[in-house]
Amino acid sequence: MSDELSLHRRRRKPTADELAGIPWLGLLQPGERLRAEEELLVGDARAGDYVCRVGRPVTYWFGVVEGLLKMNNDDADGGTMTFAGLPPGGWFGEGTAIKREPYRYNVLALRKSVVAGLPIDTFHWLLDHSLGFNRFVMNQLNERLGQFIAAREIDRLGSPDARVARSLAALFNPVLYPGVGQVLRITQQELAYLVGLSRQRVNEALASLQDLGVIRVEYGGLRVLDLPALRSSVLAPRAC
DNA sequence: TCATTAAATTGTT
DNA sequence: AACAATTTAATGA
C-alpha cells in the first residue's frame, strides 16, 4: 500500500460528546477525572494515516473515539499477523505504555477517524493513584490476551465464513469496544481488508451469517443478533 | 421541510 | 473487476 506518512494530526481538546465516549473516565474519582480530562487530546486521522508506528517511543495511550483503525503486528517473532480492527471505544498500547517501551506494532486509520490520546505521564499517574483505572487496564490486558489467542486461531481457520464470523465477534467485544454496541459501523470493503478476503467473499459470508440469524446486514454497518453464536461459529465447514 | 443530485455502499455477474 | 441497484448525504429553494 502507499506509504504516505502524513501525520497531519493537529490535536485539540476533546468535546463533551467525545469525552462521553471514553469508557474509563466514569471509573475515576472526581479529582482523577478532572486531571485526565485536562490532559486528554484528540486528533483527526484521515484514511491511511498512521496513529503509531513500530519503534517509535510511546508518548500517548490511544483510544478510538470514532471511525475504525487497523493494527498490524509486523513483529520479528511471529511474522506478519494482521490483528483485529479497532472500533470506537477501544483503547490500546497499555502494554507498551506500562513498560515505557517503543511500539511493537503499526496502527493506521482505515477511514477518517477521531483518535484520543492520554499523555504517558498522566497514564502512569492514574496507575499510581486510581483504583478504578487499574481495574480497567487489568481488564483490558486480560481481554486483549484472549483476542490475540483468538486471532491466531482465525488465521488457521480454513473456511472464509468462519473467519469472517470470528473477526466480527472480536469487533463486537463489549469489554474492549464498549462504543460499538449492537451496530458496528463498517463497510464490507473495510471488513474485507481487515480479514484479508475479497469484498465479494465477505459479502457472501455475511449473507450466510444473516441466514443463520446471527447478524443482520445493514447499509454501512452490521447488527449483531447472537454474539455467542458468532463466537462459537458453528458454521457448516465446506470440506473436512 | 422537501425535492433534486451527488456520492457511497451493496448485490450480482 | 466491472456493473447496476440501492441507500445515504449534500444541496438549494
Coordinates of C-alpha atoms in Angstrom, one line a residue, chain A residues 37-128:
Chain A
E37 CA -9.9 15.3 31.1
E38 CA -7.5 18.2 31.4
E39 CA -4.7 16.3 29.7
L40 CA -6.7 14.3 27.1
L41 CA -6.2 15.3 23.5
V42 CA -8.0 14.3 20.3
G43 CA -6.8 14.4 16.7
D44 CA -8.4 13.6 13.4
A45 CA -6.8 10.9 11.4
R46 CA -7.6 10.5 7.7
A47 CA -7.8 7.2 6.0
G48 CA -4.3 5.8 5.7
D49 CA -2.8 7.9 8.4
Y50 CA -0.6 6.1 10.9
V51 CA -1.5 6.6 14.6
C52 CA 1.6 4.9 15.8
R53 CA 4.5 3.0 14.2
V54 CA 6.9 0.3 15.2
G55 CA 9.9 1.5 17.1
R56 CA 8.5 4.9 17.9
P57 CA 8.7 5.8 21.6
V58 CA 5.3 5.7 23.4
T59 CA 4.1 9.3 24.1
Y60 CA 0.4 8.6 24.4
W61 CA -2.1 5.9 25.3
F62 CA -4.5 5.9 22.5
G63 CA -8.2 5.3 22.1
V64 CA -10.7 5.3 19.2
V65 CA -13.4 7.8 19.6
E66 CA -14.9 7.5 16.2
G67 CA -14.0 5.6 13.0
L68 CA -12.0 2.5 12.5
L69 CA -8.3 1.6 13.0
K70 CA -6.3 -1.4 12.0
M71 CA -3.5 -2.8 14.0
N72 CA -0.9 -5.0 12.2
N73 CA 1.8 -6.7 14.0
D74 CA 4.9 -6.9 11.9
D75 CA 6.8 -8.4 14.6
A76 CA 10.1 -10.2 14.3
D77 CA 8.9 -13.3 16.1
G78 CA 5.5 -14.1 14.5
G79 CA 5.9 -12.7 11.0
T80 CA 3.2 -10.5 9.7
M81 CA 0.0 -11.0 11.6
T82 CA -3.0 -8.8 11.0
F83 CA -4.6 -8.3 14.3
A84 CA -8.2 -7.3 14.5
G85 CA -9.6 -3.9 13.8
L86 CA -10.1 -1.2 16.4
P87 CA -13.6 0.2 16.5
P88 CA -14.9 3.1 18.7
G89 CA -14.4 2.7 22.4
G90 CA -11.2 0.7 22.0
W91 CA -8.0 1.7 23.8
F92 CA -4.7 0.2 23.0
G93 CA -1.0 0.4 23.8
E94 CA -1.3 -0.1 27.5
G95 CA 1.2 -2.9 27.5
T96 CA 3.9 -0.9 26.0
A97 CA 2.9 2.2 27.9
I98 CA 3.3 0.4 31.2
K99 CA 6.8 -0.7 30.3
R100 CA 7.7 2.5 28.5
E101 CA 8.9 0.5 25.6
P102 CA 8.7 1.5 21.9
Y103 CA 5.6 0.4 20.0
R104 CA 5.7 -3.1 18.6
Y105 CA 3.1 -2.6 16.0
N106 CA 1.6 -0.2 13.5
V107 CA -1.8 1.3 13.8
L108 CA -3.4 3.1 10.9
A109 CA -6.7 4.6 10.2
L110 CA -8.9 2.6 7.8
R111 CA -11.1 5.6 7.4
K112 CA -11.4 9.1 8.7
S113 CA -11.3 8.7 12.4
V114 CA -11.1 10.6 15.7
V115 CA -8.3 9.3 18.0
A116 CA -7.9 10.3 21.6
G117 CA -4.5 10.3 23.4
L118 CA -3.6 10.4 27.1
P119 CA -0.1 11.5 27.7
I120 CA 2.0 8.6 29.1
D121 CA 2.9 10.5 32.2
T122 CA -0.7 11.1 33.0
F123 CA -1.3 7.4 32.3
H124 CA 1.3 6.4 34.9
W125 CA -0.1 8.9 37.3
L126 CA -3.5 7.3 37.0
L127 CA -1.9 3.9 37.5
D128 CA -0.3 5.1 40.7

